[in-house]
Amino acid sequence: MTEPIIEITGLCKAFGPLEVLKGIDLTVKRGEVVCIIGPSGSGKSTMLRCVNLLEEPTAGKVVVDGVELTDPDCDIDRARTRVGMVFQGFNLFAHLSVLDNLTIAQRKVLGRPKGDAELVARENLAKVGLGEKAGSMPGQLSGGQQQRVAIARALSMNPEVMLFDEPTSALDPELVGDVLGVMRQLADDGMTMLVVTHEMQFAREVADRVLFMDGGYVVEEGPAEQVIGAPREERTRSFLARVLDPVHNAGA
Ligand SMILES: Nc1ncnc2c1ncn2[C@@H]1O[C@H](COP(=O)(O)OP(=O)(O)OP(=O)(O)O)[C@@H](O)[C@H]1O
């Protein structure tokens, strides 16, 4: 686990006068799992979305697997296929079967023949424990199952890196574990993952590194046992006190 696969330097993003990212530097090695935590509005999602240029940085450089996505000459559609993304809201096509949700981008973007795309789709559905659901429509599945379909869809593009933007935040609590289980398995299989999450237990158990973001900066980063277990910065401590003991703090 030595080769850098994501290299972000001097990343800035502003929406009009609002400066959301104020100079982020981040290198992620192949196979590394990095969790990003921080208060609402600190820029976590924006940072993630800049990694595959769903948001265009105002300044700075993003390189994934040796390809500079911020280069104006970059074939961005092609480059994006290296980066799988899973959103809070699943983003499945409601009018397409699970199988078609998994094959459409493979066929349109990668140009894979139908039979090959279906084979890859079925392999990835099996990987997320939904081998039986290929013919279902998304609306017939639970939120947790839909999110696992979304993960299988991203994997079907053979990404080098997977980005997760609060993948369990929209789920009923009893469905969260299944999705985190699939993510844990992916991490064990060696996938490079960048995960914006409020699941501190997951971060503690799975992340190689945790970043705490606040106000558009990475305030603190290190192994989970340091950043979550024994944070050095006061801002990290007060955030964790709020999220780890929300009931007590709401009453305070
Ligand atoms: N497309 C946009 N246009 C204008 N402002 C935006 C846009 N996207 C994000 N913002 C603003 O940027 C700031 C950071 O948003 P972002 O979603 O990155 O934060 P976050 O840390 O992921 O928060 P949360 O945990 O609530 O999702 C917020 O103030 C948000 O309102």
PDB file of C-alpha atoms and ligand atoms in Angstrom:
ATOM      1  CA  MET A   1       0.000   0.000   0.000  1.00  0.00           C
ATOM      2  CA  THR A   2       2.507   2.608  -1.108  1.00  0.00           C
ATOM      3  CA  GLU A   3       1.510   3.959  -4.518  1.00  0.00           C
ATOM      4  CA  PRO A   4      -0.519   7.213  -4.376  1.00  0.00           C
ATOM      5  CA  ILE A   5      -3.751   6.900  -6.341  1.00  0.00           C
ATOM      6  CA  ILE A   6      -5.414  10.189  -5.400  1.00  0.00           C
ATOM      7  CA  GLU A   7      -3.324  13.353  -5.218  1.00  0.00           C
ATOM      8  CA  ILE A   8      -5.116  16.582  -4.343  1.00  0.00           C
ATOM      9  CA  THR A   9      -3.134  19.790  -4.036  1.00  0.00           C
ATOM     10  CA  GLY A  10      -4.266  23.303  -3.135  1.00  0.00           C
ATOM     11  CA  LEU A  11      -7.930  22.428  -3.732  1.00  0.00           C
ATOM     12  CA  CYS A  12     -10.207  25.449  -3.404  1.00  0.00           C
ATOM     13  CA  LYS A  13     -13.908  25.730  -4.194  1.00  0.00           C
ATOM     14  CA  ALA A  14     -16.147  28.757  -3.928  1.00  0.00           C
ATOM     15  CA  PHE A  15     -19.838  29.085  -4.708  1.00  0.00           C
ATOM     16  CA  GLY A  16     -20.053  32.793  -5.559  1.00  0.00           C
ATOM     17  CA  PRO A  17     -18.728  34.631  -2.516  1.00  0.00           C
ATOM     18  CA  LEU A  18     -18.925  31.517  -0.309  1.00  0.00           C
ATOM     19  CA  GLU A  19     -15.511  29.881   0.033  1.00  0.00           C
ATOM     20  CA  VAL A  20     -16.247  26.270   0.878  1.00  0.00           C
ATOM     21  CA  LEU A  21     -12.814  24.667   0.398  1.00  0.00           C
ATOM     22  CA  LYS A  22      -9.832  26.796   1.326  1.00  0.00           C
ATOM     23  CA  GLY A  23      -6.789  24.812   0.229  1.00  0.00           C
ATOM     24  CA  ILE A  24      -6.968  21.060   0.724  1.00  0.00           C
ATOM     25  CA  ASP A  25      -3.948  18.805   0.221  1.00  0.00           C
ATOM     26  CA  LEU A  26      -4.570  15.087   0.355  1.00  0.00           C
ATOM     27  CA  THR A  27      -2.742  12.021  -0.893  1.00  0.00           C
ATOM     28  CA  VAL A  28      -4.457   8.641  -0.736  1.00  0.00           C
ATOM     29  CA  LYS A  29      -2.515   5.454  -1.348  1.00  0.00           C
ATOM     30  CA  ARG A  30      -3.845   2.506  -3.316  1.00  0.00           C
ATOM     31  CA  GLY A  31      -5.904   0.303  -1.000  1.00  0.00           C
ATOM     32  CA  GLU A  32      -6.237   2.964   1.692  1.00  0.00           C
ATOM     33  CA  VAL A  33      -9.580   3.697   3.383  1.00  0.00           C
ATOM     34  CA  VAL A  34      -9.949   7.337   4.409  1.00  0.00           C
ATOM     35  CA  CYS A  35     -13.003   8.520   6.339  1.00  0.00           C
ATOM     36  CA  ILE A  36     -13.915  12.209   6.352  1.00  0.00           C
ATOM     37  CA  ILE A  37     -15.813  13.534   9.334  1.00  0.00           C
ATOM     38  CA  GLY A  38     -16.847  17.019  10.376  1.00  0.00           C
ATOM     39  CA  PRO A  39     -19.795  19.298  11.083  1.00  0.00           C
ATOM     40  CA  SER A  40     -22.553  20.050   8.601  1.00  0.00           C
ATOM     41  CA  GLY A  41     -21.436  22.626   6.040  1.00  0.00           C
ATOM     42  CA  SER A  42     -17.713  22.054   6.580  1.00  0.00           C
ATOM     43  CA  GLY A  43     -17.183  21.127   2.922  1.00  0.00           C
ATOM     44  CA  LYS A  44     -16.952  17.315   3.130  1.00  0.00           C
ATOM     45  CA  SER A  45     -19.349  16.537   0.258  1.00  0.00           C
ATOM     46  CA  THR A  46     -17.928  19.333  -1.872  1.00  0.00           C
ATOM     47  CA  MET A  47     -14.439  17.934  -1.401  1.00  0.00           C
ATOM     48  CA  LEU A  48     -15.600  14.467  -2.411  1.00  0.00           C
ATOM     49  CA  ARG A  49     -17.462  15.834  -5.427  1.00  0.00           C
ATOM     50  CA  CYS A  50     -14.309  17.655  -6.551  1.00  0.00           C
ATOM     51  CA  VAL A  51     -12.416  14.340  -6.688  1.00  0.00           C
ATOM     52  CA  ASN A  52     -14.409  13.257  -9.765  1.00  0.00           C
ATOM     53  CA  LEU A  53     -15.101  16.819 -10.870  1.00  0.00           C
ATOM     54  CA  LEU A  54     -18.851  16.698 -10.212  1.00  0.00           C
ATOM     55  CA  GLU A  55     -17.904  20.099  -8.823  1.00  0.00           C
ATOM     56  CA  GLU A  56     -15.254  22.036 -10.693  1.00  0.00           C
ATOM     57  CA  PRO A  57     -12.573  23.318  -8.327  1.00  0.00           C
ATOM     58  CA  THR A  58     -11.957  27.061  -8.268  1.00  0.00           C
ATOM     59  CA  ALA A  59      -8.249  26.328  -7.884  1.00  0.00           C
ATOM     60  CA  GLY A  60      -5.964  23.378  -7.309  1.00  0.00           C
ATOM     61  CA  LYS A  61      -5.139  20.069  -8.872  1.00  0.00           C
ATOM     62  CA  VAL A  62      -6.822  16.657  -8.702  1.00  0.00           C
ATOM     63  CA  VAL A  63      -4.940  13.620 -10.022  1.00  0.00           C
ATOM     64  CA  VAL A  64      -6.481  10.139  -9.941  1.00  0.00           C
ATOM     65  CA  ASP A  65      -4.479   7.118 -11.000  1.00  0.00           C
ATOM     66  CA  GLY A  66      -1.989   9.329 -12.833  1.00  0.00           C
ATOM     67  CA  VAL A  67      -4.645  11.279 -14.790  1.00  0.00           C
ATOM     68  CA  GLU A  68      -5.081  14.977 -13.985  1.00  0.00           C
ATOM     69  CA  LEU A  69      -8.831  15.549 -13.961  1.00  0.00           C
ATOM     70  CA  THR A  70      -8.351  19.293 -13.552  1.00  0.00           C
ATOM     71  CA  ASP A  71      -6.389  19.496 -16.810  1.00  0.00           C
ATOM     72  CA  PRO A  72      -8.681  21.305 -19.299  1.00  0.00           C
ATOM     73  CA  ASP A  73      -7.694  18.734 -21.962  1.00  0.00           C
ATOM     74  CA  CYS A  74      -8.691  15.755 -19.796  1.00  0.00           C
ATOM     75  CA  ASP A  75     -11.392  13.466 -21.238  1.00  0.00           C
ATOM     76  CA  ILE A  76     -13.489  13.810 -18.115  1.00  0.00           C
ATOM     77  CA  ASP A  77     -16.138  11.187 -18.960  1.00  0.00           C
ATOM     78  CA  ARG A  78     -13.424   8.617 -19.484  1.00  0.00           C
ATOM     79  CA  ALA A  79     -11.459   9.707 -16.399  1.00  0.00           C
ATOM     80  CA  ARG A  80     -14.579   9.528 -14.236  1.00  0.00           C
ATOM     81  CA  THR A  81     -14.975   5.833 -14.964  1.00  0.00           C
ATOM     82  CA  ARG A  82     -11.964   5.273 -12.682  1.00  0.00           C
ATOM     83  CA  VAL A  83     -13.911   6.774  -9.794  1.00  0.00           C
ATOM     84  CA  GLY A  84     -17.101   5.098  -8.533  1.00  0.00           C
ATOM     85  CA  MET A  85     -19.461   7.210  -6.474  1.00  0.00           C
ATOM     86  CA  VAL A  86     -22.227   6.260  -4.072  1.00  0.00           C
ATOM     87  CA  PHE A  87     -24.615   8.987  -2.942  1.00  0.00           C
ATOM     88  CA  GLN A  88     -26.816   9.351   0.117  1.00  0.00           C
ATOM     89  CA  GLY A  89     -29.936   9.116  -2.084  1.00  0.00           C
ATOM     90  CA  PHE A  90     -29.000   5.980  -4.161  1.00  0.00           C
ATOM     91  CA  ASN A  91     -29.771   7.744  -7.512  1.00  0.00           C
ATOM     92  CA  LEU A  92     -31.099   4.603  -9.232  1.00  0.00           C
ATOM     93  CA  PHE A  93     -33.274   4.838 -12.352  1.00  0.00           C
ATOM     94  CA  ALA A  94     -36.759   4.021 -10.996  1.00  0.00           C
ATOM     95  CA  HIS A  95     -38.081   2.879 -14.389  1.00  0.00           C
ATOM     96  CA  LEU A  96     -35.273   0.370 -15.015  1.00  0.00           C
ATOM     97  CA  SER A  97     -34.793  -3.071 -13.469  1.00  0.00           C
ATOM     98  CA  VAL A  98     -31.900  -3.627 -11.103  1.00  0.00           C
ATOM     99  CA  LEU A  99     -30.009  -5.430 -13.882  1.00  0.00           C
ATOM    100  CA  ASP A 100     -30.572  -2.592 -16.353  1.00  0.00           C
ATOM    101  CA  ASN A 101     -29.469  -0.052 -13.726  1.00  0.00           C
ATOM    102  CA  LEU A 102     -26.185  -1.934 -13.558  1.00  0.00           C
ATOM    103  CA  THR A 103     -25.666  -2.421 -17.293  1.00  0.00           C
ATOM    104  CA  ILE A 104     -26.682   0.938 -18.769  1.00  0.00           C
ATOM    105  CA  ALA A 105     -23.473   2.859 -17.978  1.00  0.00           C
ATOM    106  CA  GLN A 106     -21.281  -0.131 -18.750  1.00  0.00           C
ATOM    107  CA  ARG A 107     -22.801  -0.276 -22.224  1.00  0.00           C
ATOM    108  CA  LYS A 108     -23.063   3.467 -22.907  1.00  0.00           C
ATOM    109  CA  VAL A 109     -19.836   4.697 -21.349  1.00  0.00           C
ATOM    110  CA  LEU A 110     -17.533   1.662 -21.566  1.00  0.00           C
ATOM    111  CA  GLY A 111     -19.089   0.222 -24.735  1.00  0.00           C
ATOM    112  CA  ARG A 112     -19.361  -3.265 -23.216  1.00  0.00           C
ATOM    113  CA  PRO A 113     -21.518  -5.707 -25.175  1.00  0.00           C
ATOM    114  CA  LYS A 114     -24.856  -6.566 -23.477  1.00  0.00           C
ATOM    115  CA  GLY A 115     -23.884 -10.126 -22.496  1.00  0.00           C
ATOM    116  CA  ASP A 116     -20.582  -9.047 -20.906  1.00  0.00           C
ATOM    117  CA  ALA A 117     -22.261  -6.159 -19.078  1.00  0.00           C
ATOM    118  CA  GLU A 118     -24.890  -8.512 -17.669  1.00  0.00           C
ATOM    119  CA  LEU A 119     -22.240 -10.958 -16.511  1.00  0.00           C
ATOM    120  CA  VAL A 120     -20.340  -8.213 -14.691  1.00  0.00           C
ATOM    121  CA  ALA A 121     -23.613  -6.890 -13.225  1.00  0.00           C
ATOM    122  CA  ARG A 122     -24.643 -10.301 -11.889  1.00  0.00           C
ATOM    123  CA  GLU A 123     -21.188 -10.844 -10.327  1.00  0.00           C
ATOM    124  CA  ASN A 124     -21.427  -7.535  -8.519  1.00  0.00           C
ATOM    125  CA  LEU A 125     -25.019  -8.113  -7.401  1.00  0.00           C
ATOM    126  CA  ALA A 126     -23.854 -11.390  -5.872  1.00  0.00           C
ATOM    127  CA  LYS A 127     -20.990  -9.553  -4.175  1.00  0.00           C
ATOM    128  CA  VAL A 128     -23.448  -7.234  -2.363  1.00  0.00           C
ATOM    129  CA  GLY A 129     -25.748 -10.149  -1.472  1.00  0.00           C
ATOM    130  CA  LEU A 130     -28.485  -9.337  -4.013  1.00  0.00           C
ATOM    131  CA  GLY A 131     -27.952 -12.003  -6.638  1.00  0.00           C
ATOM    132  CA  GLU A 132     -31.672 -12.823  -6.552  1.00  0.00           C
ATOM    133  CA  LYS A 133     -32.818  -9.258  -7.247  1.00  0.00           C
ATOM    134  CA  ALA A 134     -31.600  -8.708 -10.826  1.00  0.00           C
ATOM    135  CA  GLY A 135     -35.158  -8.662 -12.185  1.00  0.00           C
ATOM    136  CA  SER A 136     -36.654  -6.447  -9.449  1.00  0.00           C
ATOM    137  CA  MET A 137     -37.509  -2.799  -9.853  1.00  0.00           C
ATOM    138  CA  PRO A 138     -35.786  -0.403  -7.409  1.00  0.00           C
ATOM    139  CA  GLY A 139     -39.145   0.523  -5.829  1.00  0.00           C
ATOM    140  CA  GLN A 140     -39.612  -3.100  -4.745  1.00  0.00           C
ATOM    141  CA  LEU A 141     -36.432  -2.989  -2.642  1.00  0.00           C
ATOM    142  CA  SER A 142     -35.716  -1.597   0.816  1.00  0.00           C
ATOM    143  CA  GLY A 143     -33.509   1.483   1.117  1.00  0.00           C
ATOM    144  CA  GLY A 144     -30.616  -0.690   2.282  1.00  0.00           C
ATOM    145  CA  GLN A 145     -31.025  -2.992  -0.710  1.00  0.00           C
ATOM    146  CA  GLN A 146     -31.216   0.000  -3.077  1.00  0.00           C
ATOM    147  CA  GLN A 147     -28.001   1.351  -1.629  1.00  0.00           C
ATOM    148  CA  ARG A 148     -26.322  -2.016  -2.125  1.00  0.00           C
ATOM    149  CA  VAL A 149     -27.530  -1.969  -5.751  1.00  0.00           C
ATOM    150  CA  ALA A 150     -25.962   1.494  -6.088  1.00  0.00           C
ATOM    151  CA  ILE A 151     -22.673   0.096  -4.765  1.00  0.00           C
ATOM    152  CA  ALA A 152     -22.875  -2.846  -7.199  1.00  0.00           C
ATOM    153  CA  ARG A 153     -23.590  -0.414 -10.034  1.00  0.00           C
ATOM    154  CA  ALA A 154     -20.485   1.623  -9.190  1.00  0.00           C
ATOM    155  CA  LEU A 155     -18.374  -1.547  -8.936  1.00  0.00           C
ATOM    156  CA  SER A 156     -19.584  -2.710 -12.351  1.00  0.00           C
ATOM    157  CA  MET A 157     -17.558   0.100 -13.943  1.00  0.00           C
ATOM    158  CA  ASN A 158     -14.354  -1.425 -12.472  1.00  0.00           C
ATOM    159  CA  PRO A 159     -13.325   1.718 -10.607  1.00  0.00           C
ATOM    160  CA  GLU A 160      -9.878   2.231  -9.105  1.00  0.00           C
ATOM    161  CA  VAL A 161     -11.368   4.317  -6.304  1.00  0.00           C
ATOM    162  CA  MET A 162     -14.769   4.414  -4.604  1.00  0.00           C
ATOM    163  CA  LEU A 163     -16.224   7.590  -3.119  1.00  0.00           C
ATOM    164  CA  PHE A 164     -19.062   7.316  -0.596  1.00  0.00           C
ATOM    165  CA  ASP A 165     -21.044  10.425   0.373  1.00  0.00           C
ATOM    166  CA  GLU A 166     -22.905   9.645   3.604  1.00  0.00           C
ATOM    167  CA  PRO A 167     -24.135   6.327   2.170  1.00  0.00           C
ATOM    168  CA  THR A 168     -26.173   5.365   5.223  1.00  0.00           C
ATOM    169  CA  SER A 169     -27.643   8.732   6.250  1.00  0.00           C
ATOM    170  CA  ALA A 170     -30.947   8.189   4.424  1.00  0.00           C
ATOM    171  CA  LEU A 171     -31.494   4.662   5.770  1.00  0.00           C
ATOM    172  CA  ASP A 172     -33.629   3.330   8.580  1.00  0.00           C
ATOM    173  CA  PRO A 173     -31.286   2.367  11.426  1.00  0.00           C
ATOM    174  CA  GLU A 174     -31.918  -1.370  11.057  1.00  0.00           C
ATOM    175  CA  LEU A 175     -30.714  -1.257   7.416  1.00  0.00           C
ATOM    176  CA  VAL A 176     -27.465   0.597   8.064  1.00  0.00           C
ATOM    177  CA  GLY A 177     -25.515  -2.503   9.138  1.00  0.00           C
ATOM    178  CA  ASP A 178     -26.033  -4.343   5.820  1.00  0.00           C
ATOM    179  CA  VAL A 179     -24.614  -1.437   3.813  1.00  0.00           C
ATOM    180  CA  LEU A 180     -21.689  -0.929   6.187  1.00  0.00           C
ATOM    181  CA  GLY A 181     -21.044  -4.682   5.971  1.00  0.00           C
ATOM    182  CA  VAL A 182     -20.705  -4.470   2.187  1.00  0.00           C
ATOM    183  CA  MET A 183     -18.366  -1.472   2.538  1.00  0.00           C
ATOM    184  CA  ARG A 184     -16.280  -3.305   5.122  1.00  0.00           C
ATOM    185  CA  GLN A 185     -15.956  -6.263   2.728  1.00  0.00           C
ATOM    186  CA  LEU A 186     -14.844  -3.927  -0.071  1.00  0.00           C
ATOM    187  CA  ALA A 187     -12.208  -2.445   2.237  1.00  0.00           C
ATOM    188  CA  ASP A 188     -11.007  -5.951   3.140  1.00  0.00           C
ATOM    189  CA  ASP A 189     -10.775  -6.742  -0.583  1.00  0.00           C
ATOM    190  CA  GLY A 190      -8.338  -3.828  -0.979  1.00  0.00           C
ATOM    191  CA  MET A 191     -10.550  -1.175  -2.609  1.00  0.00           C
ATOM    192  CA  THR A 192      -9.338   2.417  -2.211  1.00  0.00           C
ATOM    193  CA  MET A 193     -12.166   4.268  -0.476  1.00  0.00           C
ATOM    194  CA  LEU A 194     -12.910   7.866   0.482  1.00  0.00           C
ATOM    195  CA  VAL A 195     -15.933   7.903   2.787  1.00  0.00           C
ATOM    196  CA  VAL A 196     -17.815  10.926   4.128  1.00  0.00           C
ATOM    197  CA  THR A 197     -19.629   9.546   7.134  1.00  0.00           C
ATOM    198  CA  HIS A 198     -21.168  10.165  10.516  1.00  0.00           C
ATOM    199  CA  GLU A 199     -20.700   6.479  11.416  1.00  0.00           C
ATOM    200  CA  MET A 200     -17.902   6.868  13.961  1.00  0.00           C
ATOM    201  CA  GLN A 201     -17.803   3.173  14.836  1.00  0.00           C
ATOM    202  CA  PHE A 202     -17.304   2.281  11.163  1.00  0.00           C
ATOM    203  CA  ALA A 203     -14.554   4.894  10.892  1.00  0.00           C
ATOM    204  CA  ARG A 204     -12.844   3.520  13.990  1.00  0.00           C
ATOM    205  CA  GLU A 205     -12.968  -0.049  12.788  1.00  0.00           C
ATOM    206  CA  VAL A 206     -12.362   0.285   9.043  1.00  0.00           C
ATOM    207  CA  ALA A 207     -10.513   3.535   8.259  1.00  0.00           C
ATOM    208  CA  ASP A 208      -6.756   3.562   7.845  1.00  0.00           C
ATOM    209  CA  ARG A 209      -6.946   7.321   8.294  1.00  0.00           C
ATOM    210  CA  VAL A 210      -9.552   9.834   9.437  1.00  0.00           C
ATOM    211  CA  LEU A 211      -9.736  13.486   8.352  1.00  0.00           C
ATOM    212  CA  PHE A 212     -11.625  16.000  10.464  1.00  0.00           C
ATOM    213  CA  MET A 213     -12.805  18.919   8.324  1.00  0.00           C
ATOM    214  CA  ASP A 214     -14.117  22.222   9.580  1.00  0.00           C
ATOM    215  CA  GLY A 215     -14.607  25.559   7.827  1.00  0.00           C
ATOM    216  CA  GLY A 216     -13.162  24.348   4.512  1.00  0.00           C
ATOM    217  CA  TYR A 217      -9.910  23.033   5.997  1.00  0.00           C
ATOM    218  CA  VAL A 218      -8.605  19.674   7.119  1.00  0.00           C
ATOM    219  CA  VAL A 219      -8.135  20.529  10.775  1.00  0.00           C
ATOM    220  CA  GLU A 220      -6.767  17.191  11.937  1.00  0.00           C
ATOM    221  CA  GLU A 221      -5.864  13.888  10.348  1.00  0.00           C
ATOM    222  CA  GLY A 222      -4.366  10.623  11.474  1.00  0.00           C
ATOM    223  CA  PRO A 223      -5.289   7.096  12.475  1.00  0.00           C
ATOM    224  CA  ALA A 224      -8.815   6.689  13.825  1.00  0.00           C
ATOM    225  CA  GLU A 225      -7.593   5.862  17.318  1.00  0.00           C
ATOM    226  CA  GLN A 226      -5.985   9.315  17.402  1.00  0.00           C
ATOM    227  CA  VAL A 227      -8.498  11.551  15.583  1.00  0.00           C
ATOM    228  CA  ILE A 228     -11.604   9.927  17.103  1.00  0.00           C
ATOM    229  CA  GLY A 229     -10.091   8.257  20.158  1.00  0.00           C
ATOM    230  CA  ALA A 230      -7.766  11.011  21.381  1.00  0.00           C
ATOM    231  CA  PRO A 231      -8.184  14.156  19.250  1.00  0.00           C
ATOM    232  CA  ARG A 232      -5.495  16.817  19.562  1.00  0.00           C
ATOM    233  CA  GLU A 233      -7.533  19.788  18.330  1.00  0.00           C
ATOM    234  CA  GLU A 234     -10.213  21.460  20.416  1.00  0.00           C
ATOM    235  CA  ARG A 235     -12.520  21.762  17.376  1.00  0.00           C
ATOM    236  CA  THR A 236     -12.322  18.000  16.804  1.00  0.00           C
ATOM    237  CA  ARG A 237     -13.018  17.333  20.488  1.00  0.00           C
ATOM    238  CA  SER A 238     -16.104  19.534  20.609  1.00  0.00           C
ATOM    239  CA  PHE A 239     -17.499  18.046  17.354  1.00  0.00           C
ATOM    240  CA  LEU A 240     -17.039  14.505  18.648  1.00  0.00           C
ATOM    241  CA  ALA A 241     -18.641  15.407  21.976  1.00  0.00           C
ATOM    242  CA  ARG A 242     -21.699  16.574  20.034  1.00  0.00           C
ATOM    243  CA  VAL A 243     -22.001  13.547  17.729  1.00  0.00           C
ATOM    244  CA  LEU A 244     -21.021  10.840  20.175  1.00  0.00           C
ATOM    245  CA  ASP A 245     -23.377  12.024  22.927  1.00  0.00           C
ATOM    246  CA  PRO A 246     -26.194  13.815  21.055  1.00  0.00           C
ATOM    247  CA  VAL A 247     -28.913  13.070  23.631  1.00  0.00           C
ATOM    248  CA  HIS A 248     -26.912  14.462  26.512  1.00  0.00           C
ATOM    249  CA  ASN A 249     -25.842  17.490  24.521  1.00  0.00           C
ATOM    250  CA  ALA A 250     -29.366  18.253  23.265  1.00  0.00           C
ATOM    251  CA  GLY A 251     -30.506  18.440  26.877  1.00  0.00           C
ATOM    252  CA  ALA A 252     -27.534  20.502  27.994  1.00  0.00           C
TER     253      ALA A 252
HETATM  254  N1  LIG B   1     -24.056  23.869  -5.469  1.00  0.00           N
HETATM  255  C1  LIG B   1     -23.946  24.701  -4.436  1.00  0.00           C
HETATM  256  N2  LIG B   1     -24.247  26.004  -4.551  1.00  0.00           N
HETATM  257  C2  LIG B   1     -24.095  26.851  -3.505  1.00  0.00           C
HETATM  258  N3  LIG B   1     -23.658  26.479  -2.283  1.00  0.00           N
HETATM  259  C3  LIG B   1     -23.335  25.194  -2.108  1.00  0.00           C
HETATM  260  C4  LIG B   1     -23.469  24.241  -3.158  1.00  0.00           C
HETATM  261  N4  LIG B   1     -23.066  23.027  -2.685  1.00  0.00           N
HETATM  262  C5  LIG B   1     -22.713  23.221  -1.393  1.00  0.00           C
HETATM  263  N5  LIG B   1     -22.877  24.520  -1.039  1.00  0.00           N
HETATM  264  C6  LIG B   1     -22.581  25.107   0.273  1.00  0.00           C
HETATM  265  O1  LIG B   1     -21.250  24.740   0.604  1.00  0.00           O
HETATM  266  C7  LIG B   1     -21.136  24.514   2.009  1.00  0.00           C
HETATM  267  C8  LIG B   1     -20.524  23.148   2.219  1.00  0.00           C
HETATM  268  O2  LIG B   1     -21.449  22.163   1.773  1.00  0.00           O
HETATM  269  P1  LIG B   1     -21.092  20.611   1.831  1.00  0.00           P
HETATM  270  O3  LIG B   1     -22.308  19.884   1.360  1.00  0.00           O
HETATM  271  O4  LIG B   1     -19.811  20.361   1.142  1.00  0.00           O
HETATM  272  O5  LIG B   1     -20.896  20.396   3.396  1.00  0.00           O
HETATM  273  P2  LIG B   1     -20.859  19.061   4.230  1.00  0.00           P
HETATM  274  O6  LIG B   1     -19.726  19.196   5.187  1.00  0.00           O
HETATM  275  O7  LIG B   1     -20.835  17.877   3.330  1.00  0.00           O
HETATM  276  O8  LIG B   1     -22.238  19.123   5.027  1.00  0.00           O
HETATM  277  P3  LIG B   1     -23.319  17.964   5.420  1.00  0.00           P
HETATM  278  O9  LIG B   1     -22.641  17.111   6.458  1.00  0.00           O
HETATM  279  O10 LIG B   1     -24.471  18.737   5.969  1.00  0.00           O
HETATM  280  O11 LIG B   1     -23.639  17.224   4.156  1.00  0.00           O
HETATM  281  C9  LIG B   1     -22.546  24.684   2.585  1.00  0.00           C
HETATM  282  O12 LIG B   1     -22.641  25.979   3.117  1.00  0.00           O
HETATM  283  C10 LIG B   1     -23.440  24.514   1.380  1.00  0.00           C
HETATM  284  O13 LIG B   1     -24.650  25.245   1.533  1.00  0.00           O
END
